[in-house]
């Protein structure tokens, strides 16, 4: 009797040692490069056999075109746990019609159907829920170490649902707060935390994403994760599976509080990787634009005549002759827009994250546009959030979305500290 017991103790102590040193749940986080498509301003990761999936912070599932006509893939059963998860969030304007339909070959079997949603066109389709193979590289936060393939539940989608996505993209990797989103499936299959870090680059320079928690180092050995500020609580916004925080201390332009109508309740700030610029609800838009315009003049940041009419069809209202603005490490020298978040952190938007370059870069426009009816960055009806920060606002900033702690943390833009989201060393050690 004593021998097995002794053996058991040894096994337990090895596990305690191994688990403690391996961190979290023994697994290794996964890293992937993030490309920004010039034509669509969307961000992609090469996670489907090297083919790109579009990142969608508001998307609750992973979907892609299936390589066959439905004859050869194995569709999940309607009572599969992953089928239930696929129906936890419902796309806008899509009828509820149960979890699936009877199998044509076997009427005792119910085939699971999901509703893949295109965040750009707003279209929704129906597709079989299947298991697919996705891949990324394991990482120690410094380099990719080796490629990892894992099985994930995903929805098939017709080719027509790819409209508006980058050329070559085969679907969408939803990153939202859902059990079937890409980060949650990495967490379950790899034994890592349900937490991920996004460092979006731009058209010229790729960014990086790490799924399963940090750390993240630049190639020069500096830890980027060490620069993260305090945690900001994530809040629910209606039925949306996306990421929202509350700007409980208000909105600022160059440190001065923008006067807002507070009858709309707490200022919900959302995050979207599928809208290129910030979308601002009407009641916040006008005061923000006016405050920015006045601060531009007061600062003397611009000389008279630098403000030029916005080109026809442009979503922007405030545009400037870029050769009359001065350029700094933080982008154009313009007033800083700040969001005073619950928990004490401030999300500061400097020129690099506020000014959109248009017409061959001769013009720089304030990248906060008025939200249109229906622009709520995806899922969930009800009231629109006050602001949805877009891709431009998140670039060159390491942002960690931690579903386990239900918090978000960010470094603020890192260019001013001599770093960039393109600094990760993607060379695999020999
Ligand atoms: C893994 O890393 C290597 C080396 O950087 C890269 O060529 C490959 O595309 C990566 N694989 C994935 C799935 O990202
Ligand atoms: C922008 O400013 C430059 C330099 O002052 C000037 O030459 C150019 O004509 C201006 N462009 C526009 C569109 O006003
Ligand atoms: C990137 O990582 C590889 C493999 O560890 C190493 O040989 C190389 O020197 C690193 N590059 C830089 C710029 O540090």
PDB file of N, CA, C and O in Angstrom, residues 3 72 148 152 170 176 207 216 239 262 268 290 299 324 358 362 376 378 387 405 413 415:
ATOM      1  N   UNK A   3       3.705   1.937  -1.322  1.00  0.00           N
ATOM      2  CA  UNK A   3       4.411   2.319  -2.543  1.00  0.00           C
ATOM      3  C   UNK A   3       3.579   3.234  -3.470  1.00  0.00           C
ATOM      4  O   UNK A   3       4.041   4.322  -3.826  1.00  0.00           O
ATOM      5  N   UNK A  72     -18.751  16.839 -47.138  1.00  0.00           N
ATOM      6  CA  UNK A  72     -17.646  16.125 -46.506  1.00  0.00           C
ATOM      7  C   UNK A  72     -17.308  16.617 -45.099  1.00  0.00           C
ATOM      8  O   UNK A  72     -16.513  15.991 -44.427  1.00  0.00           O
ATOM      9  N   UNK A 148       1.915  25.839 -33.547  1.00  0.00           N
ATOM     10  CA  UNK A 148       0.929  25.038 -32.829  1.00  0.00           C
ATOM     11  C   UNK A 148      -0.351  25.038 -33.656  1.00  0.00           C
ATOM     12  O   UNK A 148      -0.816  26.093 -34.076  1.00  0.00           O
ATOM     13  N   UNK A 152     -10.662  24.038 -33.367  1.00  0.00           N
ATOM     14  CA  UNK A 152     -11.586  25.043 -32.829  1.00  0.00           C
ATOM     15  C   UNK A 152     -12.946  24.859 -33.466  1.00  0.00           C
ATOM     16  O   UNK A 152     -13.055  24.353 -34.589  1.00  0.00           O
ATOM     17  N   UNK A 170     -10.236  34.692 -45.511  1.00  0.00           N
ATOM     18  CA  UNK A 170     -11.189  33.589 -45.634  1.00  0.00           C
ATOM     19  C   UNK A 170     -12.235  33.591 -44.524  1.00  0.00           C
ATOM     20  O   UNK A 170     -13.020  32.663 -44.416  1.00  0.00           O
ATOM     21  N   UNK A 176     -14.468  38.682 -29.214  1.00  0.00           N
ATOM     22  CA  UNK A 176     -15.333  39.245 -28.185  1.00  0.00           C
ATOM     23  C   UNK A 176     -15.397  38.376 -26.923  1.00  0.00           C
ATOM     24  O   UNK A 176     -14.735  37.343 -26.820  1.00  0.00           O
ATOM     25  N   UNK A 207       1.788  44.577 -36.740  1.00  0.00           N
ATOM     26  CA  UNK A 207       1.686  44.575 -35.289  1.00  0.00           C
ATOM     27  C   UNK A 207       1.759  43.146 -34.778  1.00  0.00           C
ATOM     28  O   UNK A 207       2.158  42.223 -35.510  1.00  0.00           O
ATOM     29  N   UNK A 216       5.308  40.416 -23.133  1.00  0.00           N
ATOM     30  CA  UNK A 216       5.654  40.777 -24.504  1.00  0.00           C
ATOM     31  C   UNK A 216       6.876  41.683 -24.447  1.00  0.00           C
ATOM     32  O   UNK A 216       6.893  42.686 -23.736  1.00  0.00           O
ATOM     33  N   UNK A 239     -26.772  44.020 -24.990  1.00  0.00           N
ATOM     34  CA  UNK A 239     -26.567  42.592 -25.236  1.00  0.00           C
ATOM     35  C   UNK A 239     -25.264  42.341 -25.985  1.00  0.00           C
ATOM     36  O   UNK A 239     -25.004  41.227 -26.425  1.00  0.00           O
ATOM     37  N   UNK A 262     -25.289  65.352 -19.556  1.00  0.00           N
ATOM     38  CA  UNK A 262     -25.141  64.109 -18.787  1.00  0.00           C
ATOM     39  C   UNK A 262     -26.444  63.320 -18.656  1.00  0.00           C
ATOM     40  O   UNK A 262     -26.491  62.305 -17.978  1.00  0.00           O
ATOM     41  N   UNK A 268     -20.315  55.350 -22.083  1.00  0.00           N
ATOM     42  CA  UNK A 268     -19.769  54.050 -22.478  1.00  0.00           C
ATOM     43  C   UNK A 268     -18.824  54.244 -23.659  1.00  0.00           C
ATOM     44  O   UNK A 268     -19.173  54.891 -24.643  1.00  0.00           O
ATOM     45  N   UNK A 290     -16.101  70.962 -31.391  1.00  0.00           N
ATOM     46  CA  UNK A 290     -15.932  72.380 -31.062  1.00  0.00           C
ATOM     47  C   UNK A 290     -14.746  72.590 -30.135  1.00  0.00           C
ATOM     48  O   UNK A 290     -13.955  73.519 -30.315  1.00  0.00           O
ATOM     49  N   UNK A 299      -3.873  76.885 -29.142  1.00  0.00           N
ATOM     50  CA  UNK A 299      -2.509  76.357 -29.045  1.00  0.00           C
ATOM     51  C   UNK A 299      -1.522  77.085 -29.929  1.00  0.00           C
ATOM     52  O   UNK A 299      -0.321  76.965 -29.740  1.00  0.00           O
ATOM     53  N   UNK A 324       1.403  72.396 -42.750  1.00  0.00           N
ATOM     54  CA  UNK A 324       1.378  73.503 -41.788  1.00  0.00           C
ATOM     55  C   UNK A 324       1.299  73.007 -40.347  1.00  0.00           C
ATOM     56  O   UNK A 324       1.179  73.796 -39.423  1.00  0.00           O
ATOM     57  N   UNK A 358      -5.171  62.003 -45.407  1.00  0.00           N
ATOM     58  CA  UNK A 358      -5.947  61.780 -46.625  1.00  0.00           C
ATOM     59  C   UNK A 358      -5.316  62.499 -47.807  1.00  0.00           C
ATOM     60  O   UNK A 358      -4.491  63.400 -47.628  1.00  0.00           O
ATOM     61  N   UNK A 362      -1.395  65.022 -47.964  1.00  0.00           N
ATOM     62  CA  UNK A 362      -1.256  66.476 -47.912  1.00  0.00           C
ATOM     63  C   UNK A 362      -2.257  67.084 -46.933  1.00  0.00           C
ATOM     64  O   UNK A 362      -2.218  68.261 -46.647  1.00  0.00           O
ATOM     65  N   UNK A 376     -23.176  50.701 -34.437  1.00  0.00           N
ATOM     66  CA  UNK A 376     -22.921  50.466 -33.018  1.00  0.00           C
ATOM     67  C   UNK A 376     -21.812  49.461 -32.855  1.00  0.00           C
ATOM     68  O   UNK A 376     -21.693  48.803 -31.837  1.00  0.00           O
ATOM     69  N   UNK A 378     -21.522  46.530 -34.327  1.00  0.00           N
ATOM     70  CA  UNK A 378     -21.916  45.131 -34.298  1.00  0.00           C
ATOM     71  C   UNK A 378     -23.120  44.774 -33.462  1.00  0.00           C
ATOM     72  O   UNK A 378     -24.160  45.408 -33.565  1.00  0.00           O
ATOM     73  N   UNK A 387     -18.935  56.647 -27.483  1.00  0.00           N
ATOM     74  CA  UNK A 387     -17.816  56.662 -28.420  1.00  0.00           C
ATOM     75  C   UNK A 387     -17.412  55.215 -28.703  1.00  0.00           C
ATOM     76  O   UNK A 387     -17.396  54.390 -27.787  1.00  0.00           O
ATOM     77  N   UNK A 405     -10.163  38.525 -15.405  1.00  0.00           N
ATOM     78  CA  UNK A 405     -10.273  39.601 -14.403  1.00  0.00           C
ATOM     79  C   UNK A 405     -11.354  40.603 -14.782  1.00  0.00           C
ATOM     80  O   UNK A 405     -11.656  41.517 -14.040  1.00  0.00           O
ATOM     81  N   UNK A 413       0.285  55.116 -26.161  1.00  0.00           N
ATOM     82  CA  UNK A 413       1.091  54.913 -27.375  1.00  0.00           C
ATOM     83  C   UNK A 413       2.575  54.833 -27.005  1.00  0.00           C
ATOM     84  O   UNK A 413       3.058  55.554 -26.134  1.00  0.00           O
ATOM     85  N   UNK A 415       5.326  54.836 -29.182  1.00  0.00           N
ATOM     86  CA  UNK A 415       6.335  55.435 -30.063  1.00  0.00           C
ATOM     87  C   UNK A 415       7.181  56.474 -29.341  1.00  0.00           C
ATOM     88  O   UNK A 415       8.382  56.591 -29.569  1.00  0.00           O
TER      89      UNK A 415
END
